[in-house]
mmCIF file of C-alpha atoms in Angstrom:
data_model
loop_
_atom_site.group_PDB
_atom_site.id
_atom_site.type_symbol
_atom_site.label_atom_id
_atom_site.label_comp_id
_atom_site.label_asym_id
_atom_site.label_seq_id
_atom_site.Cartn_x
_atom_site.Cartn_y
_atom_site.Cartn_z
ATOM 1 C CA MET R 1 -8.603 27.280 -19.606
ATOM 2 C CA ALA R 2 -8.313 30.102 -17.082
ATOM 3 C CA ALA R 3 -5.537 32.671 -17.647
ATOM 4 C CA PHE R 4 -2.422 32.206 -15.529
ATOM 5 C CA GLN R 5 -2.479 34.539 -12.526
ATOM 6 C CA VAL R 6 0.867 35.851 -11.223
ATOM 7 C CA HIS R 7 1.111 35.755 -7.411
ATOM 8 C CA LEU R 8 3.704 37.175 -5.066
ATOM 9 C CA TYR R 9 5.129 33.750 -4.222
ATOM 10 C CA HIS R 10 5.865 33.112 -7.912
ATOM 11 C CA TYR R 11 8.447 35.936 -7.869
ATOM 12 C CA PHE R 12 10.228 34.614 -4.767
ATOM 13 C CA MET R 13 10.042 31.037 -5.967
ATOM 14 C CA VAL R 14 11.550 31.836 -9.347
ATOM 15 C CA GLY R 15 14.131 34.282 -7.947
ATOM 16 C CA LEU R 16 15.318 32.167 -5.037
ATOM 17 C CA VAL R 17 15.276 28.723 -6.646
ATOM 18 C CA LEU R 18 16.934 29.712 -9.936
ATOM 19 C CA SER R 19 19.554 31.891 -8.254
ATOM 20 C CA ALA R 20 20.409 28.993 -5.912
ATOM 21 C CA ILE R 21 21.048 26.829 -9.021
ATOM 22 C CA TYR R 22 23.592 29.410 -10.231
ATOM 23 C CA PHE R 23 25.557 29.148 -6.980
ATOM 24 C CA ILE R 24 25.557 25.352 -7.274
ATOM 25 C CA VAL R 25 26.310 25.183 -10.999
ATOM 26 C CA PRO R 26 27.793 28.548 -12.089
ATOM 27 C CA GLY R 27 27.728 29.403 -15.801
ATOM 28 C CA ILE R 28 26.248 31.730 -18.347
ATOM 29 C CA ILE R 29 22.921 29.871 -18.670
ATOM 30 C CA THR R 30 22.353 29.448 -14.930
ATOM 31 C CA LYS R 31 23.432 33.056 -14.359
ATOM 32 C CA VAL R 32 20.784 34.539 -16.639
ATOM 33 C CA LEU R 33 17.971 32.110 -15.844
ATOM 34 C CA PRO R 34 16.784 33.858 -12.615
ATOM 35 C CA ILE R 35 16.658 37.210 -14.410
ATOM 36 C CA LEU R 36 14.828 35.826 -17.443
ATOM 37 C CA GLY R 37 12.349 34.099 -15.137
ATOM 38 C CA LEU R 38 11.614 37.363 -13.300
ATOM 39 C CA CYS R 39 11.398 39.171 -16.648
ATOM 40 C CA PHE R 40 8.727 36.701 -17.808
ATOM 41 C CA LEU R 41 6.673 37.184 -14.646
ATOM 42 C CA CYS R 42 6.857 41.006 -14.938
ATOM 43 C CA PHE R 43 5.744 40.757 -18.561
ATOM 44 C CA LEU R 44 2.763 38.614 -17.541
ATOM 45 C CA GLN R 45 1.985 41.043 -14.707
ATOM 46 C CA GLY R 46 2.045 43.954 -17.181
ATOM 47 C CA ASN R 47 -0.411 42.232 -19.463
ATOM 48 C CA LYS R 48 -2.892 41.987 -16.586
ATOM 49 C CA GLY R 49 -3.408 45.723 -16.903
ATOM 50 C CA SER R 50 -2.410 46.764 -13.365
ATOM 51 C CA GLY R 51 0.613 49.053 -13.748
ATOM 52 C CA ASN R 52 0.960 47.964 -17.385
ATOM 53 C CA LYS R 53 3.622 50.475 -18.418
ATOM 54 C CA TYR R 54 5.554 50.162 -15.161
ATOM 55 C CA CYS R 55 5.796 46.375 -15.412
ATOM 56 C CA LYS R 56 6.869 46.469 -19.041
ATOM 57 C CA TYR R 57 9.651 48.959 -18.313
ATOM 58 C CA ILE R 58 10.857 46.709 -15.463
ATOM 59 C CA ALA R 59 10.601 43.622 -17.688
ATOM 60 C CA THR R 60 12.655 45.359 -20.381
ATOM 61 C CA GLY R 61 15.246 46.308 -17.769
ATOM 62 C CA LEU R 62 15.469 42.715 -16.604
ATOM 63 C CA LEU R 63 15.913 41.481 -20.180
ATOM 64 C CA LEU R 64 18.735 43.972 -20.755
ATOM 65 C CA SER R 65 20.281 42.908 -17.440
ATOM 66 C CA ALA R 66 20.297 39.269 -18.631
ATOM 67 C CA CYS R 67 22.152 40.384 -21.766
ATOM 68 C CA GLY R 68 24.589 42.286 -19.524
ATOM 69 C CA ASP R 69 25.126 39.221 -17.354
ATOM 70 C CA ALA R 70 25.982 37.078 -20.396
ATOM 71 C CA SER R 71 28.342 39.722 -21.729
ATOM 72 C CA LEU R 72 30.173 40.096 -18.407
ATOM 73 C CA GLU R 73 30.529 36.338 -18.181
ATOM 74 C CA LEU R 74 32.214 36.372 -21.626
ATOM 75 C CA HIS R 75 34.519 39.293 -20.955
ATOM 76 C CA TYR R 76 37.188 36.951 -19.629
ATOM 77 C CA ASP R 77 37.617 35.672 -23.177
ATOM 78 C CA VAL R 78 36.915 38.930 -25.093
ATOM 79 C CA ALA R 79 37.887 42.219 -23.388
ATOM 80 C CA ASN R 80 35.304 44.318 -25.272
ATOM 81 C CA PHE R 81 32.496 42.306 -23.737
ATOM 82 C CA PHE R 82 33.031 44.143 -20.454
ATOM 83 C CA LEU R 83 32.083 47.461 -21.979
ATOM 84 C CA ILE R 84 29.214 45.785 -23.851
ATOM 85 C CA GLY R 85 27.928 44.320 -20.599
ATOM 86 C CA LEU R 86 28.283 47.713 -18.881
ATOM 87 C CA SER R 87 26.246 49.261 -21.736
ATOM 88 C CA PHE R 88 23.476 46.695 -21.291
ATOM 89 C CA PHE R 89 23.255 47.431 -17.572
ATOM 90 C CA LEU R 90 23.279 51.135 -18.286
ATOM 91 C CA ALA R 91 20.289 50.678 -20.582
ATOM 92 C CA ALA R 92 18.602 48.513 -17.936
ATOM 93 C CA HIS R 93 18.951 51.261 -15.348
ATOM 94 C CA LEU R 94 17.500 53.765 -17.791
ATOM 95 C CA CYS R 95 14.422 51.516 -18.029
ATOM 96 C CA TYR R 96 14.198 51.398 -14.240
ATOM 97 C CA ILE R 97 14.590 55.174 -14.119
ATOM 98 C CA LYS R 98 11.752 55.594 -16.567
ATOM 99 C CA ALA R 99 9.538 53.259 -14.563
ATOM 100 C CA PHE R 100 10.261 55.053 -11.273
ATOM 101 C CA TYR R 101 10.129 58.528 -12.814
ATOM 102 C CA ASP R 102 6.594 58.126 -14.097
ATOM 103 C CA CYS R 103 5.172 58.429 -10.583
ATOM 104 C CA GLY R 104 6.252 62.072 -10.451
ATOM 105 C CA ILE R 105 8.953 64.009 -8.596
ATOM 106 C CA THR R 106 8.397 65.490 -5.122
ATOM 107 C CA PHE R 107 11.507 67.630 -4.674
ATOM 108 C CA SER R 108 9.750 69.767 -2.095
ATOM 109 C CA ASN R 109 9.640 66.957 0.421
ATOM 110 C CA ASP R 110 12.399 67.078 3.093
ATOM 111 C CA VAL R 111 12.913 63.294 2.990
ATOM 112 C CA VAL R 112 13.618 63.335 -0.758
ATOM 113 C CA ILE R 113 15.928 66.340 -0.479
ATOM 114 C CA THR R 114 17.893 64.646 2.321
ATOM 115 C CA CYS R 115 18.161 61.360 0.407
ATOM 116 C CA SER R 116 19.238 63.149 -2.761
ATOM 117 C CA ILE R 117 22.112 64.756 -0.804
ATOM 118 C CA ILE R 118 23.095 61.341 0.566
ATOM 119 C CA VAL R 119 23.050 59.801 -2.922
ATOM 120 C CA LEU R 120 25.102 62.679 -4.304
ATOM 121 C CA VAL R 121 27.676 62.357 -1.510
ATOM 122 C CA TYR R 122 27.888 58.577 -2.147
ATOM 123 C CA TYR R 123 28.513 59.205 -5.860
ATOM 124 C CA VAL R 124 31.232 61.784 -5.264
ATOM 125 C CA VAL R 125 33.039 59.647 -2.661
ATOM 126 C CA ILE R 126 32.989 56.398 -4.652
ATOM 127 C CA MET R 127 34.014 58.201 -7.880
ATOM 128 C CA TYR R 128 36.909 59.820 -6.011
ATOM 129 C CA PHE R 129 38.346 56.379 -5.220
ATOM 130 C CA LEU R 130 37.444 54.655 -8.478
ATOM 131 C CA LEU R 131 38.424 57.301 -11.008
ATOM 132 C CA THR R 132 41.944 57.504 -9.592
ATOM 133 C CA SER R 133 42.379 53.780 -10.107
ATOM 134 C CA VAL R 134 40.836 53.013 -13.504
ATOM 135 C CA SER R 135 42.509 53.355 -16.874
ATOM 136 C CA VAL R 136 41.900 56.511 -18.896
ATOM 137 C CA ILE R 137 39.623 54.698 -21.334
ATOM 138 C CA MET R 138 37.368 53.598 -18.457
ATOM 139 C CA ILE R 139 36.961 56.977 -16.726
ATOM 140 C CA ALA R 140 33.947 58.143 -18.769
ATOM 141 C CA PRO R 141 32.057 54.786 -18.751
ATOM 142 C CA VAL R 142 32.537 54.372 -14.976
ATOM 143 C CA ALA R 143 31.511 57.995 -14.235
ATOM 144 C CA ILE R 144 28.428 57.818 -16.461
ATOM 145 C CA TYR R 145 27.349 54.423 -15.129
ATOM 146 C CA GLY R 146 27.780 55.682 -11.537
ATOM 147 C CA ALA R 147 25.658 58.739 -12.242
ATOM 148 C CA VAL R 148 22.899 56.634 -13.821
ATOM 149 C CA ILE R 149 22.678 54.041 -11.032
ATOM 150 C CA SER R 150 22.747 56.878 -8.446
ATOM 151 C CA SER R 151 19.824 58.517 -10.259
ATOM 152 C CA MET R 152 17.981 55.227 -10.269
ATOM 153 C CA CYS R 153 18.455 54.919 -6.536
ATOM 154 C CA PHE R 154 17.269 58.495 -5.950
ATOM 155 C CA LEU R 155 14.126 57.890 -8.014
ATOM 156 C CA ALA R 156 13.424 54.690 -6.102
ATOM 157 C CA VAL R 157 13.519 56.773 -2.883
ATOM 158 C CA ASN R 158 11.201 59.257 -4.506
ATOM 159 C CA ARG R 159 8.828 56.509 -5.602
ATOM 160 C CA TYR R 160 8.589 55.108 -2.089
ATOM 161 C CA ASN R 161 8.104 58.592 -0.689
ATOM 162 C CA THR R 162 5.363 59.254 -3.224
ATOM 163 C CA SER R 163 3.587 56.024 -2.317
ATOM 164 C CA TYR R 164 3.836 56.912 1.412
ATOM 165 C CA MET R 165 2.371 60.367 0.839
ATOM 166 C CA GLN R 166 -0.410 58.915 -1.290
ATOM 167 C CA GLN R 167 -1.180 56.442 1.499
ATOM 168 C CA LYS R 168 -1.509 59.369 3.933
ATOM 169 C CA GLN R 169 -3.791 61.087 1.466
ATOM 170 C CA LYS R 170 -5.956 57.992 1.168
ATOM 171 C CA SER R 171 -6.240 57.760 4.938
ATOM 172 C CA ALA R 172 -7.112 61.399 5.388
ATOM 173 C CA ARG R 173 -9.089 61.609 2.140
ATOM 174 C CA ILE R 174 -8.387 65.302 1.908
ATOM 175 C CA SER R 175 -5.364 67.571 2.285
ATOM 176 C CA THR R 176 -5.318 71.314 2.694
ATOM 177 C CA ALA R 177 -2.235 71.602 0.500
ATOM 178 C CA PRO R 178 -3.087 70.919 -3.162
ATOM 179 C CA GLU R 179 0.495 70.110 -4.130
ATOM 180 C CA ASP R 180 0.401 67.078 -1.843
ATOM 181 C CA LEU R 181 -2.274 65.568 -4.117
ATOM 182 C CA ALA R 182 -0.522 66.161 -7.451
ATOM 183 C CA PHE R 183 0.526 62.611 -8.260
ATOM 184 C CA ASN R 184 0.340 60.985 -11.712
ATOM 185 C CA ASN R 185 -0.483 57.512 -10.373
ATOM 186 C CA THR R 186 -1.640 55.886 -7.157
ATOM 187 C CA ILE R 187 1.235 53.643 -6.124
ATOM 188 C CA SER R 188 0.977 50.697 -3.752
ATOM 189 C CA ILE R 189 3.204 51.445 -0.743
ATOM 190 C CA ASN R 190 4.436 47.823 -0.826
ATOM 191 C CA SER R 191 5.538 48.328 -4.393
ATOM 192 C CA GLY R 192 7.388 51.483 -3.361
ATOM 193 C CA ILE R 193 9.176 49.609 -0.533
ATOM 194 C CA TYR R 194 10.161 46.696 -2.768
ATOM 195 C CA ALA R 195 11.579 48.992 -5.466
ATOM 196 C CA LEU R 196 13.574 50.946 -2.860
ATOM 197 C CA ILE R 197 15.017 47.765 -1.320
ATOM 198 C CA GLY R 198 15.921 46.512 -4.787
ATOM 199 C CA ALA R 199 17.667 49.811 -5.684
ATOM 200 C CA LEU R 200 19.712 49.764 -2.456
ATOM 201 C CA PHE R 201 20.756 46.154 -3.076
ATOM 202 C CA PHE R 202 21.744 47.108 -6.642
ATOM 203 C CA VAL R 203 23.945 50.028 -5.426
ATOM 204 C CA THR R 204 25.493 47.674 -2.863
ATOM 205 C CA SER R 205 26.203 44.997 -5.479
ATOM 206 C CA ASP R 206 27.715 47.378 -8.000
ATOM 207 C CA SER R 207 29.762 49.141 -5.335
ATOM 208 C CA ILE R 208 31.362 45.829 -4.283
ATOM 209 C CA LEU R 209 31.916 44.936 -7.930
ATOM 210 C CA SER R 210 33.547 48.234 -8.844
ATOM 211 C CA ILE R 211 35.726 48.424 -5.696
ATOM 212 C CA ASN R 212 36.838 44.813 -6.198
ATOM 213 C CA THR R 213 37.546 45.331 -9.890
ATOM 214 C CA PHE R 214 39.217 48.719 -9.891
ATOM 215 C CA TYR R 215 40.387 49.544 -6.352
ATOM 216 C CA ILE R 216 41.060 46.750 -3.891
ATOM 217 C CA SER R 217 40.367 43.020 -3.706
ATOM 218 C CA ILE R 218 37.490 41.991 -1.446
ATOM 219 C CA GLY R 219 37.171 38.588 0.125
ATOM 220 C CA TYR R 220 34.250 36.457 -1.091
ATOM 221 C CA SER R 221 33.523 39.196 -3.613
ATOM 222 C CA SER R 222 31.825 36.893 -6.129
ATOM 223 C CA GLU R 223 29.347 35.559 -3.583
ATOM 224 C CA LEU R 224 28.643 39.021 -2.189
ATOM 225 C CA ILE R 225 28.194 40.589 -5.653
ATOM 226 C CA MET R 226 25.884 37.907 -6.982
ATOM 227 C CA SER R 227 23.765 37.460 -3.838
ATOM 228 C CA THR R 228 23.101 41.222 -3.551
ATOM 229 C CA TYR R 229 22.573 41.455 -7.321
ATOM 230 C CA TYR R 230 19.935 38.704 -7.386
ATOM 231 C CA ALA R 231 18.275 40.245 -4.331
ATOM 232 C CA ALA R 232 18.220 43.573 -6.182
ATOM 233 C CA GLN R 233 16.608 42.223 -9.285
ATOM 234 C CA LEU R 234 14.129 40.138 -7.261
ATOM 235 C CA PHE R 235 12.846 43.077 -5.248
ATOM 236 C CA ILE R 236 12.670 45.354 -8.262
ATOM 237 C CA ALA R 237 10.667 42.666 -10.044
ATOM 238 C CA VAL R 238 8.404 42.128 -7.031
ATOM 239 C CA SER R 239 7.549 45.829 -7.112
ATOM 240 C CA CYS R 240 5.502 44.983 -10.211
ATOM 241 C CA PHE R 241 3.086 42.896 -8.110
ATOM 242 C CA GLU R 242 0.056 45.075 -7.487
ATOM 243 C CA CYS R 243 2.199 48.109 -8.240
ATOM 244 C CA THR R 244 -0.886 50.353 -8.274
ATOM 245 C CA ASP R 245 -3.574 50.661 -5.585
ATOM 246 C CA ILE R 246 -7.071 50.300 -6.925
ATOM 247 C CA ASP R 247 -9.556 52.411 -4.954
ATOM 248 C CA THR R 248 -13.097 53.327 -5.937
ATOM 249 C CA ASN R 249 -13.011 56.656 -4.106
ATOM 250 C CA PRO R 250 -13.297 59.267 -6.873
ATOM 251 C CA LEU R 251 -11.289 61.806 -4.873
ATOM 252 C CA LEU R 252 -8.150 59.778 -5.580
ATOM 253 C CA TYR R 253 -8.556 60.178 -9.321
ATOM 254 C CA MET R 254 -9.916 63.753 -9.436
ATOM 255 C CA PRO R 255 -7.500 66.484 -10.542
ATOM 256 C CA TYR R 256 -6.036 68.034 -7.399
ATOM 257 C CA GLU R 257 -7.239 71.534 -8.343
ATOM 258 C CA LYS R 258 -10.841 70.333 -8.295
ATOM 259 C CA ILE R 259 -10.382 68.610 -4.963
ATOM 260 C CA TYR R 260 -8.877 71.719 -3.458
ATOM 261 C CA GLU R 261 -11.655 73.948 -4.869
ATOM 262 C CA GLU R 262 -14.387 71.573 -3.660
ATOM 263 C CA PHE R 263 -13.280 71.846 -0.054
ATOM 264 C CA GLN R 264 -12.731 75.593 0.109
#
């Protein structure tokens, strides 16, 4: 029997169908099913060999997110489950950070510098409102979680930027600036876009959740939180699909110092 091949439509089918079931029949099981389904697909994608480490970090993050979902669903009965759920999501974001970080950091790029400033301003502003409203015991967890998810968003921007710069390199085949070629992996630009969209949806979802929980009530908050949350996890999972570009041109895999020397 031929091995099961994961295709792009599998991610959207699992993500959209199973999340729709949750909105029809809400509950712990239906809440975690979409995330577990996406986790399974990412694990299968990782075993294909394309972006193996990246996919497995994302799959682990999705699994931890499912545990966080279950804990948050239970926190209405046991107060400590809220902090447990927050801890699971914190660990999930650390997995996403590791996955995004492995592509390398391009701090010298103006786009990344600008986006990092925007992310920092977002963090400072939302913390200003939240930390004046939460109980003393929640100040540290909220501040740490906010810093981690902001870092995840920044690294998603960086990953997309890296994939875009690599795409330009592949088109031109050669650059006169060796630092432009110093990437650890060749990232599919589609994967970079999907991861960035997912990160932005995640920040949106958690912002609505935190504001609604600690600051001011928001109408239709549950629907807004869960729809943006499922969209976030779906797009982050989809970034595993062909997350690396395979190209036979040896220039793309040659150390950048050698490329630079060869064209002097």
